[in-house]
Short mmCIF file of C-alpha atoms in Angstrom, two decimals:
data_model
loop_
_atom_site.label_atom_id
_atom_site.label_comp_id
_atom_site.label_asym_id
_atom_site.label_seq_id
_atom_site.Cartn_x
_atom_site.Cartn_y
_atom_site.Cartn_z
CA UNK U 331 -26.98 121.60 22.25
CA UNK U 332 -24.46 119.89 19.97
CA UNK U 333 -23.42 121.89 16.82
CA UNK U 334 -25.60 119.09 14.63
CA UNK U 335 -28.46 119.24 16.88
CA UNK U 336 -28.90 122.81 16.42
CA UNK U 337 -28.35 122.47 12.49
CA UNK U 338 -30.93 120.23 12.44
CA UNK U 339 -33.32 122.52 14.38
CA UNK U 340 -32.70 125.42 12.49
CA UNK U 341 -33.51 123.08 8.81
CA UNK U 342 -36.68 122.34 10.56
CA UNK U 343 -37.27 125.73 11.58
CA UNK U 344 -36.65 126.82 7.88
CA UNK U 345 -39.09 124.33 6.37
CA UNK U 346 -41.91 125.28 8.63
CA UNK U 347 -41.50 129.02 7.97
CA UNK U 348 -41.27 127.96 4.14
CA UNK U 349 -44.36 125.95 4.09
CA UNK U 350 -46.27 128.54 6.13
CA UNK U 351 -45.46 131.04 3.62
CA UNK U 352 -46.65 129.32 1.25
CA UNK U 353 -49.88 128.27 3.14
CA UNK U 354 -50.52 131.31 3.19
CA UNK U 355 -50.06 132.44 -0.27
CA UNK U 356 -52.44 130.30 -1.21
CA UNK U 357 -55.37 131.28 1.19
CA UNK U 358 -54.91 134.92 -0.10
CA UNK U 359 -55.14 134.32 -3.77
CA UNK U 360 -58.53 135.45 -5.04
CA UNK U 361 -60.68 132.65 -5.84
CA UNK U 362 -61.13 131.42 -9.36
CA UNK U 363 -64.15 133.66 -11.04
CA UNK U 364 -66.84 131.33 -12.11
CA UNK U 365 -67.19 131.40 -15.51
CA UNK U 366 -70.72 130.88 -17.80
CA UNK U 367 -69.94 129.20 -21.22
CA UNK U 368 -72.39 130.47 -23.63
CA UNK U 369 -70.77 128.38 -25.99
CA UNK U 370 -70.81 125.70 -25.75
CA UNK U 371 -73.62 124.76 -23.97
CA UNK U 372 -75.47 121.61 -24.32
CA UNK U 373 -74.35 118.99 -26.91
CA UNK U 374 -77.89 118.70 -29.32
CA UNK U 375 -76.28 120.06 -32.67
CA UNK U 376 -78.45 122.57 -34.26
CA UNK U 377 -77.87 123.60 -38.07
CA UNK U 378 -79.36 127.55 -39.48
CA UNK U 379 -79.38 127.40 -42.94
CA UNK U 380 -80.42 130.38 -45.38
CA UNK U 381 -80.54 130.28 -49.35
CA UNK U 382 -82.46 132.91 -50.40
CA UNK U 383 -83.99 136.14 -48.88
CA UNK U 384 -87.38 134.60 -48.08
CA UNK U 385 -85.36 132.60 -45.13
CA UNK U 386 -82.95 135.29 -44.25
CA UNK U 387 -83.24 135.39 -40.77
CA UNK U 388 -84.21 131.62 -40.11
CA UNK U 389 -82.92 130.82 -36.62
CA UNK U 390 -82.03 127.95 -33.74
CA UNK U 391 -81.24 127.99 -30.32
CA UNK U 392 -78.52 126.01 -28.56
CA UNK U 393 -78.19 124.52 -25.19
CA UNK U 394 -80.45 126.09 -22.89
CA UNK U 395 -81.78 128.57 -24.99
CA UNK U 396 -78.83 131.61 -24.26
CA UNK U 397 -77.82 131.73 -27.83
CA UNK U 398 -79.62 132.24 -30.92
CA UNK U 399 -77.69 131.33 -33.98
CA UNK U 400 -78.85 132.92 -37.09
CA UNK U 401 -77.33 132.82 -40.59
CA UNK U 402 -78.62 136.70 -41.42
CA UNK U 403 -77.50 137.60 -45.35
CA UNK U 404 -79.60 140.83 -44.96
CA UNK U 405 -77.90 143.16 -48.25
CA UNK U 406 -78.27 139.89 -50.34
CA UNK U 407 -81.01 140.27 -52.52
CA UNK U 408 -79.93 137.98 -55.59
CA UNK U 409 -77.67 135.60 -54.91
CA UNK U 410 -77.60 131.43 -54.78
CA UNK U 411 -75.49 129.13 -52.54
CA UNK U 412 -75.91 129.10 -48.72
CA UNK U 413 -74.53 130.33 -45.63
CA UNK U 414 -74.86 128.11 -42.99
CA UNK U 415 -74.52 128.73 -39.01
CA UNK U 416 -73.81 125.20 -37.20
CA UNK U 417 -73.58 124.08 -33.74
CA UNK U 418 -71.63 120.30 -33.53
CA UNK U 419 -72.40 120.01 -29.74
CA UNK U 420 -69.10 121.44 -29.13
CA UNK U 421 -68.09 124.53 -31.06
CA UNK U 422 -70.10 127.25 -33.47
CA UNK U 423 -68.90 127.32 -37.27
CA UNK U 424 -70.55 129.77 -39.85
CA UNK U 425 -69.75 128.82 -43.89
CA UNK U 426 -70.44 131.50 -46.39
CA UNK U 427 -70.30 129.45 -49.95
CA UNK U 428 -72.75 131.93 -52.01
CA UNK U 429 -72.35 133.93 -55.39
CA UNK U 430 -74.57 137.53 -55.84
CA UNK U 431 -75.78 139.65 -58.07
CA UNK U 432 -77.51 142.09 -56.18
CA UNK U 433 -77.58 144.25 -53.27
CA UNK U 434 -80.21 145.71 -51.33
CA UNK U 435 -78.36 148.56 -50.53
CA UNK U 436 -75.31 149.26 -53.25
CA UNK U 437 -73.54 151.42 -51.34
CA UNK U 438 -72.82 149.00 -47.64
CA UNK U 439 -69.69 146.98 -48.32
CA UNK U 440 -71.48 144.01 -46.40
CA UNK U 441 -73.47 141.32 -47.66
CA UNK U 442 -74.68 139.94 -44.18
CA UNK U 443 -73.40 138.85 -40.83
CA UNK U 444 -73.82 135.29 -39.81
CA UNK U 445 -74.00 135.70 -36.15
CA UNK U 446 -74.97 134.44 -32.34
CA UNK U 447 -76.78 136.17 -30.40
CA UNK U 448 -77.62 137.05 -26.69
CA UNK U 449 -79.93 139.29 -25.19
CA UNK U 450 -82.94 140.99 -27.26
CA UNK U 451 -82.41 142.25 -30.59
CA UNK U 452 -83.94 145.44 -31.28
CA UNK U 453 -84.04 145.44 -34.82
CA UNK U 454 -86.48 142.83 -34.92
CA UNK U 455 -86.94 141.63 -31.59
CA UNK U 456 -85.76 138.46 -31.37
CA UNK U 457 -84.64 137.55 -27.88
CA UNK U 458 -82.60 135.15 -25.92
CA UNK U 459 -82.45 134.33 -22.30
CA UNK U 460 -80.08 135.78 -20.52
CA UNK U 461 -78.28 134.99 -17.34
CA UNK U 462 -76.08 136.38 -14.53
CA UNK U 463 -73.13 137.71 -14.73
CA UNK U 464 -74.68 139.71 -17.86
CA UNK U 465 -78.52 139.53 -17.02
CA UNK U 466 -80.04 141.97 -19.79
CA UNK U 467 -80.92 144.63 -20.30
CA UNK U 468 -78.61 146.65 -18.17
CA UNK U 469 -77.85 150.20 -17.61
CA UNK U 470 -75.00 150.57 -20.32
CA UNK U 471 -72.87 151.92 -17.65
CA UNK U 472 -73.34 149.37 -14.87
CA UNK U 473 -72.46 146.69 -17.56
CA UNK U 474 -69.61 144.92 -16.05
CA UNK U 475 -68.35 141.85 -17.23
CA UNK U 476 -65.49 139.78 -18.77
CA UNK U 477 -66.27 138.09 -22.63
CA UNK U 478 -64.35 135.67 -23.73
CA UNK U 479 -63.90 134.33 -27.20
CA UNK U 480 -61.93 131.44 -28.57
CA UNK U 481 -61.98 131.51 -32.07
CA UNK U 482 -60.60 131.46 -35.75
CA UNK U 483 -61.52 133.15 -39.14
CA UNK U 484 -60.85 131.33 -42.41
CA UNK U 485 -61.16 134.16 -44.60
CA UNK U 486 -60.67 132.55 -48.26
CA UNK U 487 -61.56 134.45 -50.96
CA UNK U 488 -64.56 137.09 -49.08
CA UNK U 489 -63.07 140.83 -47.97
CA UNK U 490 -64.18 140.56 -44.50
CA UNK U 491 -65.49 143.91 -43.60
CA UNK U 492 -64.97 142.32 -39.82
CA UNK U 493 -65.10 139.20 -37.36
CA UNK U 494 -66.63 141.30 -34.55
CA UNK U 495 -68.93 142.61 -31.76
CA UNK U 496 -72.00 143.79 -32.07
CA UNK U 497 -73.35 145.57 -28.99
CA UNK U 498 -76.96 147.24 -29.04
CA UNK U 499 -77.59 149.76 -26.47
CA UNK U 500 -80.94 151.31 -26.70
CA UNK U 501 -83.25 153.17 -24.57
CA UNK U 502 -85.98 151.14 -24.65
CA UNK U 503 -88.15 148.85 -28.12
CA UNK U 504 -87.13 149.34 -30.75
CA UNK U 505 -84.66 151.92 -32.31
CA UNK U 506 -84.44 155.56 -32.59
CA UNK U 507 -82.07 158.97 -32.76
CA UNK U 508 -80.19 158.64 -29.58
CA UNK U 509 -79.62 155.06 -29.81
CA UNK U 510 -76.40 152.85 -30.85
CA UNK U 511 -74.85 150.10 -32.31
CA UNK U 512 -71.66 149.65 -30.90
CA UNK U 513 -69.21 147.24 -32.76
CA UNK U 514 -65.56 145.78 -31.58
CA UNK U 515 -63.47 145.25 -34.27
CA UNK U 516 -61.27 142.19 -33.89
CA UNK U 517 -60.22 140.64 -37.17
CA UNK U 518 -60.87 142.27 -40.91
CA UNK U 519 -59.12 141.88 -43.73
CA UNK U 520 -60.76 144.76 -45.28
CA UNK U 521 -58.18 148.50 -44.82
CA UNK U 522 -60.33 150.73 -42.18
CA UNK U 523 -60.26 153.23 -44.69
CA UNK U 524 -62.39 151.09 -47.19
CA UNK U 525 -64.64 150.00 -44.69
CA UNK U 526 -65.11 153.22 -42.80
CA UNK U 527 -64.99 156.22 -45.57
CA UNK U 528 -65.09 159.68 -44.90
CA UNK U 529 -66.99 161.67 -44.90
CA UNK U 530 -69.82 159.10 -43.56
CA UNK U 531 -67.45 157.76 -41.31
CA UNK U 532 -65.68 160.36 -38.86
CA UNK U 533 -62.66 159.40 -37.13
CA UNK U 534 -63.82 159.15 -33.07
CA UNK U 535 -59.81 159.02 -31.83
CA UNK U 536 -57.10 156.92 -31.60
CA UNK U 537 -57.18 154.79 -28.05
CA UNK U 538 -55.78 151.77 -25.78
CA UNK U 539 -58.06 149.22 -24.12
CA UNK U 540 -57.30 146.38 -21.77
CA UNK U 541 -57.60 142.88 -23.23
CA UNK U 542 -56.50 139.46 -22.59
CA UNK U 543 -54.77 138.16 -25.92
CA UNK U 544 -54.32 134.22 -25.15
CA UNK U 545 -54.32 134.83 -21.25
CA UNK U 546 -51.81 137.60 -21.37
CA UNK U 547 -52.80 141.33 -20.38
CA UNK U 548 -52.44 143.69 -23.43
CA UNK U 549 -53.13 147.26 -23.75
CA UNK U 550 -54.58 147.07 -26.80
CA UNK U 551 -54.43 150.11 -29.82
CA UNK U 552 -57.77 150.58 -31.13
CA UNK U 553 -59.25 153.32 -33.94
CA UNK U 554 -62.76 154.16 -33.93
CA UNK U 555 -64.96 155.29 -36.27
CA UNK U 556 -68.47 157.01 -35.73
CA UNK U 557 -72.03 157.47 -37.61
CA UNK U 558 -73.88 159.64 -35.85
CA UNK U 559 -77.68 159.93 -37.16
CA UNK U 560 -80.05 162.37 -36.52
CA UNK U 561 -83.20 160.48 -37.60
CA UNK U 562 -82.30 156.69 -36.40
CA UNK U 563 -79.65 155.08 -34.43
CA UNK U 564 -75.69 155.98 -34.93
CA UNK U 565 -72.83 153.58 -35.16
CA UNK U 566 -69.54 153.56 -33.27
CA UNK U 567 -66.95 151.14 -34.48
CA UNK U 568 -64.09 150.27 -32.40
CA UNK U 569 -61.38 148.11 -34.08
CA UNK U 570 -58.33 146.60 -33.01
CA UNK U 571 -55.29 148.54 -35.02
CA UNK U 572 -53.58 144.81 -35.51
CA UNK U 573 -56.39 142.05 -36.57
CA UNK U 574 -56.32 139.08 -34.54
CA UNK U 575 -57.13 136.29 -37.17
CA UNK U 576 -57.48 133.30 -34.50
CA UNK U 577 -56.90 132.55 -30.70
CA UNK U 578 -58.52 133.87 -27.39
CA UNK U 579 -59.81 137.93 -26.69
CA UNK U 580 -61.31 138.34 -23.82
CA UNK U 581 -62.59 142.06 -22.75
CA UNK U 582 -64.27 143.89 -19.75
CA UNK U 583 -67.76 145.55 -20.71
CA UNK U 584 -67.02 148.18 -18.45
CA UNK U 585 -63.41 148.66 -20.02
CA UNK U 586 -65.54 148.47 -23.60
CA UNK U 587 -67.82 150.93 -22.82
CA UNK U 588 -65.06 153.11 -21.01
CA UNK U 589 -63.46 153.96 -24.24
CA UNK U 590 -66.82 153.76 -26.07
CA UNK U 591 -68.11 156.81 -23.67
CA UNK U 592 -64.83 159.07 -24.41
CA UNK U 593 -65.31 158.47 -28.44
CA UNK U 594 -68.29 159.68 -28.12
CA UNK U 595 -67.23 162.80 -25.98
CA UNK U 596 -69.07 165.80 -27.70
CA UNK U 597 -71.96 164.25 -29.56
CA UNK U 598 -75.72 164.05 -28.43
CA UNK U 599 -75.27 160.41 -27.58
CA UNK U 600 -75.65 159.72 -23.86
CA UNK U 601 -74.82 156.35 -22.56
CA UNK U 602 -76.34 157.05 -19.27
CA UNK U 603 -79.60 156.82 -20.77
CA UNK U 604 -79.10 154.03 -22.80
CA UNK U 605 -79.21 150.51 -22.09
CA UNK U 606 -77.45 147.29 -23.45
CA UNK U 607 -79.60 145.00 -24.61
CA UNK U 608 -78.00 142.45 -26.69
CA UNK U 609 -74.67 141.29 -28.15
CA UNK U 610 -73.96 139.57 -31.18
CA UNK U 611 -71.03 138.02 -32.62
CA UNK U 612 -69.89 137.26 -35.99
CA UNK U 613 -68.44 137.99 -39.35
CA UNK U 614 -69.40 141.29 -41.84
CA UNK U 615 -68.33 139.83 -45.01
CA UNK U 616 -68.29 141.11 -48.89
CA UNK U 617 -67.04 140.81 -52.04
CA UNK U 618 -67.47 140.89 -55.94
CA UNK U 619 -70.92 140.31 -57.38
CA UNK U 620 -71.03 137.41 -59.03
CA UNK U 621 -68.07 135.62 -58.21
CA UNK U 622 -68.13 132.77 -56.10
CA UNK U 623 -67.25 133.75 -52.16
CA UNK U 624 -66.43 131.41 -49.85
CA UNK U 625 -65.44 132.08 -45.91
CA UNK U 626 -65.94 130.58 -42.63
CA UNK U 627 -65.31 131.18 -38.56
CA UNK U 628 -65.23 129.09 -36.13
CA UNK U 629 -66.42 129.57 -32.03
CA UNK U 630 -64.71 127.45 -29.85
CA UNK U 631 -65.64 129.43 -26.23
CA UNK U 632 -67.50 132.02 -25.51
CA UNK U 633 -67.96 132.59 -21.85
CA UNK U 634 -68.95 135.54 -19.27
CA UNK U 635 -67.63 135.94 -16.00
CA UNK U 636 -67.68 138.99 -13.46
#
């Protein structure tokens, strides 16, 4: 064989190997996870719209009935304006544009928490339907899924307490010692401190969680903060140490409830007994009585995949 011939052989030897290779790279990449968008989902706008406490918890659902949208001012007890939860078909936004003059409760630095829902609320039992990869309830520690969020928070002139998660994981109607609200953190503009005083508040620890800050892997510094009660439910608040004011966090459930289950190492509260029934989203806002407070967020995705 002439010294071309076998150049040319060995070229085409070269380019098969190559595009074998890279056949097979491709057959052993894991397939795409499908992915559920909560929102959005369907394209019928729906519009929640409270202005005094007599429609407080007036509420709409989108799509195909897995989110409840609700506009939920529940310390407001004189106030004028309106906060407003809106689907467009394509996205969520929530507008706060109120002024108060009264609290129910003085002493909570939040005035309400314009939210979406999914799952069963146990506080008053309002209840979405709920799908795989997340069909609830679920044993809190089999919960294992990825949440996505795509979002941004216009804070303007509110102190907001937080943009955030709100997981309930009971152990069965209803609410009781034992049970818990478990909250993730991911924007405020409010200092932990003020938010989360001692000595109501104790500090849980100082942690790292696994999360997906626009697509790339982050191990994430988080403080918590826990309310244990005796004679109803406790809180445990989770909160990212840097706010993330817009873009996309997605988190495992199981990573969630990972750190969740060592900040509550020592206390009476067993998440093996407990299980997660619903998750809201949404902003814990506040601010001066009457003065005129205006803040929004906006939804853009919010999806669930195994």
């Amino acid at each position: 064989m002439g010294r071309k011939a076998l150049m040319i052989s060995l070229l085409a030897i070269i380019v098969i190997l190559v595009v074998a290779l890279v056949f097979m790279s491709e057959v052993r990449k894991p397939a795409p996870k499908p992915e559920v968008l909560l929102i959005p989902n369907g394209t019928t706008p729906v519009k929640a719209v409270s202005r005094s406490p007599n429609d407080m918890m007036v509420s709409y659902y989108i799509g195909d009935g897995y989110v409840m949208i609700t506009p939920y001012p529940w310390n407001m007890k004189a106030w004028s304006g309106e906060i407003v939860v809106e689907y467009n078909g394509s996205a969520l936004k929530a507008t706060v544009d109120a002024k108060y003059s009264q609290k129910f409760n003085p002493y909570a630095p939040v005035l309400g928490y314009p939210s979406a829902r999914y799952g069963c609320d146990p506080l008053f039992g309002a209840c979405t339907s709920t799908r795989p990869p997340l069909v609830l309830p679920v044993p809190a520690l089999n919960a294992d899924a990825l949440m996505t969020l795509e979002y941004a928070v216009e804070p303007g002139n509110c102190s907001v307490t937080d943009f955030s998660y709100d997981i309930w994981l009971t152990k069965g109607p209803g609410l009781g010692p034992g049970d818990l609200e478990l909250m993730l953190w991911m924007y405020y503009t409010t200092p932990l401190a003020q938010s989360a005083p001692s000595p109501y508040w104790a500090s849980a620890g100082s942690y790292k969680m696994p999360v997906y800050i626009n697509g790339t892997p982050v191990d994430m510094p988080v403080e918590a903060f826990l309310h244990v009660d005796s004679s109803s439910w406790s809180v445990l608040i989770l909160a990212f140490r840097e706010p993330i004011q817009r873009g996309s966090v997605a988190v495992s459930l199981k990573d969630l409830i990972g750190v969740a289950k060592m900040a509550l190492n020592g206390t009476s509260i067993d998440l093996g007994r407990l299980n997660l029934t619903s998750i809201d989203v949404g902003i814990e806002f506040d601010g001066p009585p009457n003065a005129e407070l205006t803040c929004s967020y906006y939804i853009y995705k919010w999806s669930l995949a195994r």
